[in-house]
PDB file of C-alpha atoms in Angstrom:
ATOM      1  CA  MET Y 115       2.824  -4.998  15.039  1.00  0.00           C
ATOM      2  CA  LEU Y 116       1.035  -5.781  11.781  1.00  0.00           C
ATOM      3  CA  GLU Y 117       0.860  -9.554  11.570  1.00  0.00           C
ATOM      4  CA  ALA Y 118      -0.561 -12.105   9.153  1.00  0.00           C
ATOM      5  CA  ARG Y 119      -0.705 -15.675  10.402  1.00  0.00           C
ATOM      6  CA  ASP Y 120      -1.382 -18.802   8.324  1.00  0.00           C
ATOM      7  CA  ILE Y 121      -3.092 -16.829   5.554  1.00  0.00           C
ATOM      8  CA  THR Y 122      -4.780 -18.864   2.833  1.00  0.00           C
ATOM      9  CA  LEU Y 123      -6.643 -17.288  -0.084  1.00  0.00           C
ATOM     10  CA  SER Y 124      -8.151 -18.893  -3.171  1.00  0.00           C
ATOM     11  CA  PHE Y 125      -9.728 -17.471  -6.300  1.00  0.00           C
ATOM     12  CA  GLY Y 126     -12.018 -20.156  -7.590  1.00  0.00           C
ATOM     13  CA  ARG Y 127      -9.934 -23.343  -7.857  1.00  0.00           C
ATOM     14  CA  HIS Y 128      -6.639 -21.465  -7.783  1.00  0.00           C
ATOM     15  CA  ARG Y 129      -4.984 -21.120  -4.375  1.00  0.00           C
ATOM     16  CA  VAL Y 130      -2.892 -17.946  -4.383  1.00  0.00           C
ATOM     17  CA  LEU Y 131      -1.744 -17.929  -0.754  1.00  0.00           C
ATOM     18  CA  ASP Y 132      -1.270 -21.110   1.234  1.00  0.00           C
ATOM     19  CA  GLY Y 133      -0.482 -20.801   4.944  1.00  0.00           C
ATOM     20  CA  VAL Y 134       1.548 -17.586   4.649  1.00  0.00           C
ATOM     21  CA  SER Y 135       2.738 -15.765   7.779  1.00  0.00           C
ATOM     22  CA  LEU Y 136       4.483 -12.397   7.978  1.00  0.00           C
ATOM     23  CA  SER Y 137       4.960  -9.715  10.613  1.00  0.00           C
ATOM     24  CA  LEU Y 138       5.946  -6.044  10.391  1.00  0.00           C
ATOM     25  CA  ARG Y 139       7.164  -4.211  13.475  1.00  0.00           C
ATOM     26  CA  PRO Y 140       6.715  -0.465  14.032  1.00  0.00           C
ATOM     27  CA  GLY Y 141       9.691   1.517  12.786  1.00  0.00           C
ATOM     28  CA  GLU Y 142      11.204  -1.216  10.599  1.00  0.00           C
ATOM     29  CA  VAL Y 143      11.527  -1.461   6.835  1.00  0.00           C
ATOM     30  CA  LEU Y 144      10.881  -5.020   5.675  1.00  0.00           C
ATOM     31  CA  GLY Y 145      11.498  -5.925   2.044  1.00  0.00           C
ATOM     32  CA  LEU Y 146       9.411  -8.637   0.383  1.00  0.00           C
ATOM     33  CA  ALA Y 147      11.057  -9.887  -2.804  1.00  0.00           C
ATOM     34  CA  GLY Y 148       9.784 -12.386  -5.322  1.00  0.00           C
ATOM     35  CA  PRO Y 149       8.981 -12.859  -9.002  1.00  0.00           C
ATOM     36  CA  SER Y 150       5.809 -11.629 -10.654  1.00  0.00           C
ATOM     37  CA  GLY Y 151       2.827 -13.856 -10.002  1.00  0.00           C
ATOM     38  CA  CYS Y 152       4.007 -15.359  -6.701  1.00  0.00           C
ATOM     39  CA  GLY Y 153       1.258 -13.698  -4.636  1.00  0.00           C
ATOM     40  CA  LYS Y 154       3.088 -10.657  -3.223  1.00  0.00           C
ATOM     41  CA  SER Y 155       0.394  -8.168  -4.256  1.00  0.00           C
ATOM     42  CA  THR Y 156      -2.381 -10.416  -2.988  1.00  0.00           C
ATOM     43  CA  LEU Y 157      -0.682 -10.633   0.397  1.00  0.00           C
ATOM     44  CA  ALA Y 158      -0.255  -6.846   0.393  1.00  0.00           C
ATOM     45  CA  ARG Y 159      -4.010  -6.403  -0.089  1.00  0.00           C
ATOM     46  CA  VAL Y 160      -4.773  -8.856   2.696  1.00  0.00           C
ATOM     47  CA  LEU Y 161      -2.434  -6.963   5.031  1.00  0.00           C
ATOM     48  CA  ALA Y 162      -4.089  -3.686   3.994  1.00  0.00           C
ATOM     49  CA  LEU Y 163      -7.475  -5.227   4.941  1.00  0.00           C
ATOM     50  CA  LEU Y 164      -8.782  -4.970   1.383  1.00  0.00           C
ATOM     51  CA  LEU Y 165      -9.072  -8.747   0.836  1.00  0.00           C
ATOM     52  CA  ARG Y 166     -10.481 -11.163   3.397  1.00  0.00           C
ATOM     53  CA  PRO Y 167      -8.549 -14.426   3.437  1.00  0.00           C
ATOM     54  CA  SER Y 168     -10.215 -17.801   3.208  1.00  0.00           C
ATOM     55  CA  SER Y 169      -8.504 -18.740   6.473  1.00  0.00           C
ATOM     56  CA  GLY Y 170      -5.900 -17.356   8.846  1.00  0.00           C
ATOM     57  CA  THR Y 171      -5.812 -14.113  10.794  1.00  0.00           C
ATOM     58  CA  VAL Y 172      -4.524 -10.570  10.455  1.00  0.00           C
ATOM     59  CA  SER Y 173      -3.904  -8.546  13.600  1.00  0.00           C
ATOM     60  CA  VAL Y 174      -3.042  -4.882  14.061  1.00  0.00           C
ATOM     61  CA  ASP Y 175      -1.190  -3.961  17.250  1.00  0.00           C
ATOM     62  CA  GLY Y 176      -2.445  -7.122  18.960  1.00  0.00           C
ATOM     63  CA  THR Y 177      -6.096  -6.839  17.864  1.00  0.00           C
ATOM     64  CA  VAL Y 178      -7.378  -9.486  15.459  1.00  0.00           C
ATOM     65  CA  VAL Y 179      -9.197  -7.998  12.477  1.00  0.00           C
ATOM     66  CA  LYS Y 180     -12.887  -8.922  12.335  1.00  0.00           C
ATOM     67  CA  GLY Y 181     -14.163  -6.683   9.523  1.00  0.00           C
ATOM     68  CA  TRP Y 182     -12.678  -5.954   6.103  1.00  0.00           C
ATOM     69  CA  ARG Y 183     -12.510  -3.003   3.755  1.00  0.00           C
ATOM     70  CA  HIS Y 184     -14.687  -0.151   5.035  1.00  0.00           C
ATOM     71  CA  ARG Y 185     -15.957  -2.246   7.943  1.00  0.00           C
ATOM     72  CA  ALA Y 186     -12.492  -2.622   9.446  1.00  0.00           C
ATOM     73  CA  PRO Y 187     -11.938  -0.107  12.266  1.00  0.00           C
ATOM     74  CA  GLN Y 188      -8.172  -0.615  11.878  1.00  0.00           C
ATOM     75  CA  ARG Y 189      -8.265   0.248   8.159  1.00  0.00           C
ATOM     76  CA  THR Y 190      -6.887   3.787   8.585  1.00  0.00           C
ATOM     77  CA  ALA Y 191      -3.882   2.421  10.499  1.00  0.00           C
ATOM     78  CA  ILE Y 192      -2.562   0.962   7.233  1.00  0.00           C
ATOM     79  CA  GLY Y 193      -1.653   2.846   4.067  1.00  0.00           C
ATOM     80  CA  LEU Y 194      -1.258   1.106   0.719  1.00  0.00           C
ATOM     81  CA  ILE Y 195       0.516   2.419  -2.392  1.00  0.00           C
ATOM     82  CA  PHE Y 196      -0.289   0.492  -5.562  1.00  0.00           C
ATOM     83  CA  GLN Y 197       1.986  -0.311  -8.479  1.00  0.00           C
ATOM     84  CA  GLN Y 198      -0.235   1.239 -11.167  1.00  0.00           C
ATOM     85  CA  PRO Y 199      -1.539   4.629 -10.039  1.00  0.00           C
ATOM     86  CA  ARG Y 200      -3.933   4.996 -12.983  1.00  0.00           C
ATOM     87  CA  LEU Y 201      -5.848   1.936 -11.815  1.00  0.00           C
ATOM     88  CA  ALA Y 202      -5.873   3.145  -8.210  1.00  0.00           C
ATOM     89  CA  VAL Y 203      -7.642   6.501  -8.608  1.00  0.00           C
ATOM     90  CA  ASP Y 204     -11.008   7.789  -9.772  1.00  0.00           C
ATOM     91  CA  PRO Y 205     -10.304   9.320 -13.208  1.00  0.00           C
ATOM     92  CA  ARG Y 206     -12.811  12.087 -12.450  1.00  0.00           C
ATOM     93  CA  PHE Y 207     -10.799  13.320  -9.465  1.00  0.00           C
ATOM     94  CA  THR Y 208      -8.248  16.097  -9.576  1.00  0.00           C
ATOM     95  CA  LEU Y 209      -4.871  15.389  -7.993  1.00  0.00           C
ATOM     96  CA  LEU Y 210      -5.924  17.340  -4.926  1.00  0.00           C
ATOM     97  CA  ASP Y 211      -9.144  15.294  -4.734  1.00  0.00           C
ATOM     98  CA  VAL Y 212      -7.071  12.105  -4.836  1.00  0.00           C
ATOM     99  CA  ILE Y 213      -5.015  13.228  -1.837  1.00  0.00           C
ATOM    100  CA  ALA Y 214      -7.971  14.638   0.089  1.00  0.00           C
ATOM    101  CA  GLU Y 215     -10.264  11.619  -0.407  1.00  0.00           C
ATOM    102  CA  PRO Y 216      -9.277   9.873   2.880  1.00  0.00           C
ATOM    103  CA  LEU Y 217      -9.615  13.150   4.792  1.00  0.00           C
ATOM    104  CA  ARG Y 218     -13.136  13.643   3.497  1.00  0.00           C
ATOM    105  CA  ALA Y 219     -14.068  10.060   4.365  1.00  0.00           C
ATOM    106  CA  ALA Y 220     -12.698  10.539   7.886  1.00  0.00           C
ATOM    107  CA  ARG Y 221     -14.322  14.012   8.153  1.00  0.00           C
ATOM    108  CA  ARG Y 222     -11.038  15.723   8.870  1.00  0.00           C
ATOM    109  CA  PRO Y 223      -9.810  19.161   7.743  1.00  0.00           C
ATOM    110  CA  LEU Y 224      -8.430  19.256   4.204  1.00  0.00           C
ATOM    111  CA  ASP Y 225      -5.448  21.547   4.878  1.00  0.00           C
ATOM    112  CA  ARG Y 226      -3.074  18.597   5.156  1.00  0.00           C
ATOM    113  CA  ALA Y 227      -3.792  17.636   1.535  1.00  0.00           C
ATOM    114  CA  HIS Y 228      -2.245  20.891   0.254  1.00  0.00           C
ATOM    115  CA  GLU Y 229       0.777  20.514   2.533  1.00  0.00           C
ATOM    116  CA  LEU Y 230       1.468  16.921   1.503  1.00  0.00           C
ATOM    117  CA  ALA Y 231       1.014  17.699  -2.187  1.00  0.00           C
ATOM    118  CA  GLU Y 232       3.788  20.265  -1.990  1.00  0.00           C
ATOM    119  CA  GLU Y 233       5.993  17.992   0.156  1.00  0.00           C
ATOM    120  CA  LEU Y 234       5.693  15.305  -2.520  1.00  0.00           C
ATOM    121  CA  GLY Y 235       6.798  17.731  -5.215  1.00  0.00           C
ATOM    122  CA  LEU Y 236       3.443  18.663  -6.744  1.00  0.00           C
ATOM    123  CA  THR Y 237       3.224  22.342  -7.646  1.00  0.00           C
ATOM    124  CA  PRO Y 238      -0.052  24.273  -7.216  1.00  0.00           C
ATOM    125  CA  GLU Y 239      -0.764  24.397 -10.949  1.00  0.00           C
ATOM    126  CA  LEU Y 240      -1.066  20.576 -10.883  1.00  0.00           C
ATOM    127  CA  PHE Y 241      -3.640  20.457  -8.093  1.00  0.00           C
ATOM    128  CA  GLY Y 242      -6.620  20.908 -10.422  1.00  0.00           C
ATOM    129  CA  ARG Y 243      -5.466  18.476 -13.112  1.00  0.00           C
ATOM    130  CA  ARG Y 244      -7.008  15.055 -13.606  1.00  0.00           C
ATOM    131  CA  PRO Y 245      -5.078  11.791 -13.999  1.00  0.00           C
ATOM    132  CA  HIS Y 246      -5.055  11.844 -17.802  1.00  0.00           C
ATOM    133  CA  GLU Y 247      -3.480  15.319 -17.710  1.00  0.00           C
ATOM    134  CA  VAL Y 248      -0.388  14.368 -15.682  1.00  0.00           C
ATOM    135  CA  SER Y 249       2.526  11.937 -15.931  1.00  0.00           C
ATOM    136  CA  ASP Y 250       2.764   8.591 -14.150  1.00  0.00           C
ATOM    137  CA  GLY Y 251       5.310  10.072 -11.768  1.00  0.00           C
ATOM    138  CA  GLN Y 252       3.092  13.027 -10.866  1.00  0.00           C
ATOM    139  CA  LEU Y 253       0.104  10.769 -10.310  1.00  0.00           C
ATOM    140  CA  GLN Y 254       2.104   8.366  -8.147  1.00  0.00           C
ATOM    141  CA  ARG Y 255       3.270  11.315  -6.041  1.00  0.00           C
ATOM    142  CA  ALA Y 256      -0.396  12.091  -5.395  1.00  0.00           C
ATOM    143  CA  CYS Y 257      -1.046   8.443  -4.512  1.00  0.00           C
ATOM    144  CA  VAL Y 258       1.836   8.438  -2.029  1.00  0.00           C
ATOM    145  CA  ALA Y 259       0.453  11.610  -0.469  1.00  0.00           C
ATOM    146  CA  ARG Y 260      -2.986   9.966  -0.259  1.00  0.00           C
ATOM    147  CA  ALA Y 261      -1.487   6.971   1.556  1.00  0.00           C
ATOM    148  CA  LEU Y 262       0.253   9.238   4.086  1.00  0.00           C
ATOM    149  CA  VAL Y 263      -2.457  11.805   4.670  1.00  0.00           C
ATOM    150  CA  LEU Y 264      -4.099   9.997   7.625  1.00  0.00           C
ATOM    151  CA  GLU Y 265      -0.674   9.209   9.120  1.00  0.00           C
ATOM    152  CA  PRO Y 266      -0.928   5.395   9.136  1.00  0.00           C
ATOM    153  CA  ARG Y 267       1.123   3.339  11.569  1.00  0.00           C
ATOM    154  CA  TYR Y 268       1.998   0.877   8.801  1.00  0.00           C
ATOM    155  CA  LEU Y 269       2.690   1.566   5.140  1.00  0.00           C
ATOM    156  CA  ILE Y 270       2.669  -1.054   2.388  1.00  0.00           C
ATOM    157  CA  CYS Y 271       4.445  -0.106  -0.839  1.00  0.00           C
ATOM    158  CA  ASP Y 272       3.417  -2.597  -3.521  1.00  0.00           C
ATOM    159  CA  GLU Y 273       5.871  -2.208  -6.423  1.00  0.00           C
ATOM    160  CA  MET Y 274       5.311   1.542  -6.148  1.00  0.00           C
ATOM    161  CA  THR Y 275       8.464   2.528  -8.064  1.00  0.00           C
ATOM    162  CA  THR Y 276       8.190   0.079 -10.979  1.00  0.00           C
ATOM    163  CA  MET Y 277       6.864   2.552 -13.550  1.00  0.00           C
ATOM    164  CA  LEU Y 278       8.965   5.542 -12.449  1.00  0.00           C
ATOM    165  CA  ASP Y 279      12.272   7.082 -13.479  1.00  0.00           C
ATOM    166  CA  ALA Y 280      15.233   6.907 -11.118  1.00  0.00           C
ATOM    167  CA  SER Y 281      14.916  10.456  -9.761  1.00  0.00           C
ATOM    168  CA  THR Y 282      11.224  10.032  -8.941  1.00  0.00           C
ATOM    169  CA  GLN Y 283      11.943   6.667  -7.320  1.00  0.00           C
ATOM    170  CA  ALA Y 284      14.598   8.237  -5.111  1.00  0.00           C
ATOM    171  CA  HIS Y 285      12.346  11.151  -4.170  1.00  0.00           C
ATOM    172  CA  LEU Y 286       9.403   8.955  -3.153  1.00  0.00           C
ATOM    173  CA  VAL Y 287      11.545   6.525  -1.178  1.00  0.00           C
ATOM    174  CA  GLY Y 288      13.138   9.516   0.546  1.00  0.00           C
ATOM    175  CA  ARG Y 289       9.751  10.964   1.492  1.00  0.00           C
ATOM    176  CA  ILE Y 290       8.588   7.652   2.905  1.00  0.00           C
ATOM    177  CA  GLU Y 291      11.806   7.269   4.870  1.00  0.00           C
ATOM    178  CA  ALA Y 292      11.359  10.769   6.304  1.00  0.00           C
ATOM    179  CA  TYR Y 293       7.801   9.843   7.303  1.00  0.00           C
ATOM    180  CA  ARG Y 294       8.977   6.616   8.944  1.00  0.00           C
ATOM    181  CA  GLU Y 295      11.688   8.384  10.909  1.00  0.00           C
ATOM    182  CA  ARG Y 296       9.238  11.068  12.062  1.00  0.00           C
ATOM    183  CA  THR Y 297       6.361   8.780  13.053  1.00  0.00           C
ATOM    184  CA  GLY Y 298       7.926   5.402  13.776  1.00  0.00           C
ATOM    185  CA  ALA Y 299       5.704   3.714  11.193  1.00  0.00           C
ATOM    186  CA  GLY Y 300       6.525   0.263   9.875  1.00  0.00           C
ATOM    187  CA  VAL Y 301       7.113  -0.030   6.106  1.00  0.00           C
ATOM    188  CA  LEU Y 302       6.630  -3.159   3.994  1.00  0.00           C
ATOM    189  CA  ALA Y 303       8.338  -2.655   0.635  1.00  0.00           C
ATOM    190  CA  VAL Y 304       7.166  -5.187  -1.956  1.00  0.00           C
ATOM    191  CA  SER Y 305       9.123  -5.571  -5.181  1.00  0.00           C
ATOM    192  CA  HIS Y 306      10.770  -7.976  -7.620  1.00  0.00           C
ATOM    193  CA  ASP Y 307      13.769  -5.574  -7.565  1.00  0.00           C
ATOM    194  CA  ALA Y 308      15.931  -7.218  -4.901  1.00  0.00           C
ATOM    195  CA  GLU Y 309      18.684  -4.603  -5.218  1.00  0.00           C
ATOM    196  CA  LEU Y 310      16.273  -1.755  -4.425  1.00  0.00           C
ATOM    197  CA  LEU Y 311      14.859  -3.654  -1.461  1.00  0.00           C
ATOM    198  CA  HIS Y 312      18.278  -4.414   0.011  1.00  0.00           C
ATOM    199  CA  ARG Y 313      19.281  -0.740  -0.232  1.00  0.00           C
ATOM    200  CA  TRP Y 314      15.998   0.506   1.194  1.00  0.00           C
ATOM    201  CA  SER Y 315      15.674  -2.001   4.038  1.00  0.00           C
ATOM    202  CA  ASP Y 316      19.385  -2.256   4.858  1.00  0.00           C
ATOM    203  CA  GLY Y 317      19.304  -5.946   3.983  1.00  0.00           C
ATOM    204  CA  ASN Y 318      16.123  -6.789   5.921  1.00  0.00           C
ATOM    205  CA  VAL Y 319      14.550  -8.682   3.010  1.00  0.00           C
ATOM    206  CA  ARG Y 320      12.381 -11.754   2.892  1.00  0.00           C
ATOM    207  CA  ASP Y 321      12.838 -13.621  -0.380  1.00  0.00           C
ATOM    208  CA  TRP Y 322       9.559 -15.259  -1.272  1.00  0.00           C
ATOM    209  CA  ASN Y 323       9.080 -17.648  -4.154  1.00  0.00           C
ATOM    210  CA  PRO Y 324       6.555 -20.213  -2.975  1.00  0.00           C
ATOM    211  CA  ALA Y 325       5.912 -23.307  -5.036  1.00  0.00           C
ATOM    212  CA  PRO Y 326       2.550 -23.160  -6.829  1.00  0.00           C
ATOM    213  CA  ALA Y 327      -0.209 -24.629  -4.695  1.00  0.00           C
ATOM    214  CA  PRO Y 328      -2.367 -27.340  -6.230  1.00  0.00           C
ATOM    215  CA  ALA Y 329      -5.821 -26.423  -7.472  1.00  0.00           C
ATOM    216  CA  ARG Y 330      -8.521 -27.043  -4.887  1.00  0.00           C
ATOM    217  CA  ASN Y 331     -12.265 -26.758  -4.676  1.00  0.00           C
ATOM    218  CA  ALA Y 332     -12.231 -23.630  -2.571  1.00  0.00           C
ATOM    219  CA  ASP Y 333     -13.781 -20.269  -3.244  1.00  0.00           C
ATOM    220  CA  PRO Y 334     -12.616 -17.081  -1.516  1.00  0.00           C
ATOM    221  CA  ALA Y 335     -14.714 -15.813   1.344  1.00  0.00           C
ATOM    222  CA  PRO Y 336     -16.697 -12.739   0.306  1.00  0.00           C
ATOM    223  CA  ALA Y 337     -15.536  -9.366   1.531  1.00  0.00           C
ATOM    224  CA  SER Y 338     -17.551  -7.939   4.380  1.00  0.00           C
TER     225      SER Y 338
END
């Protein structure tokens, strides 16, 4: 289980998360719905071990996380797909580089990058193109492949379909569902589109619209 318990996170005097708890079981699709600005994306980054909370704990399969970002041994157990792919990739990378980046970091063979690129609908002539040479949909396909390439046990989809046309949305959701069914991974689908979440998660949706927390003199703990 991927579990956040009593998570609090502040940026300067602004408290973004205040005592938030959430759990994701292997094999389930959990929808997290809420309006823009309510802290959904911040919580997604905490769960993906990219942001260290000011207080509270995150645990992965019963083990409490002690390190964050690259110092977290559980980091590869969690895949994260961002809303804006152009802000989530190195503009110097080709699409194949984007997908292969986690494999290189983990010192694993790169063959899986080619296979996933094709599974996600990227044709070989796109492999050598850079982000500015492809559409948003093509780049997001590469980002989904990157998130899946190390076969994470949990996948967090943070508004991943917002900028995409309906056919691309359906294709990416279908690929993630196929991955979940094959591996038993848990999927957290974050969106303000409640209708999409209810269809995807078969009604397993948490509606989240917390009241704004008061400003406090608290700074976020630095990442380590």
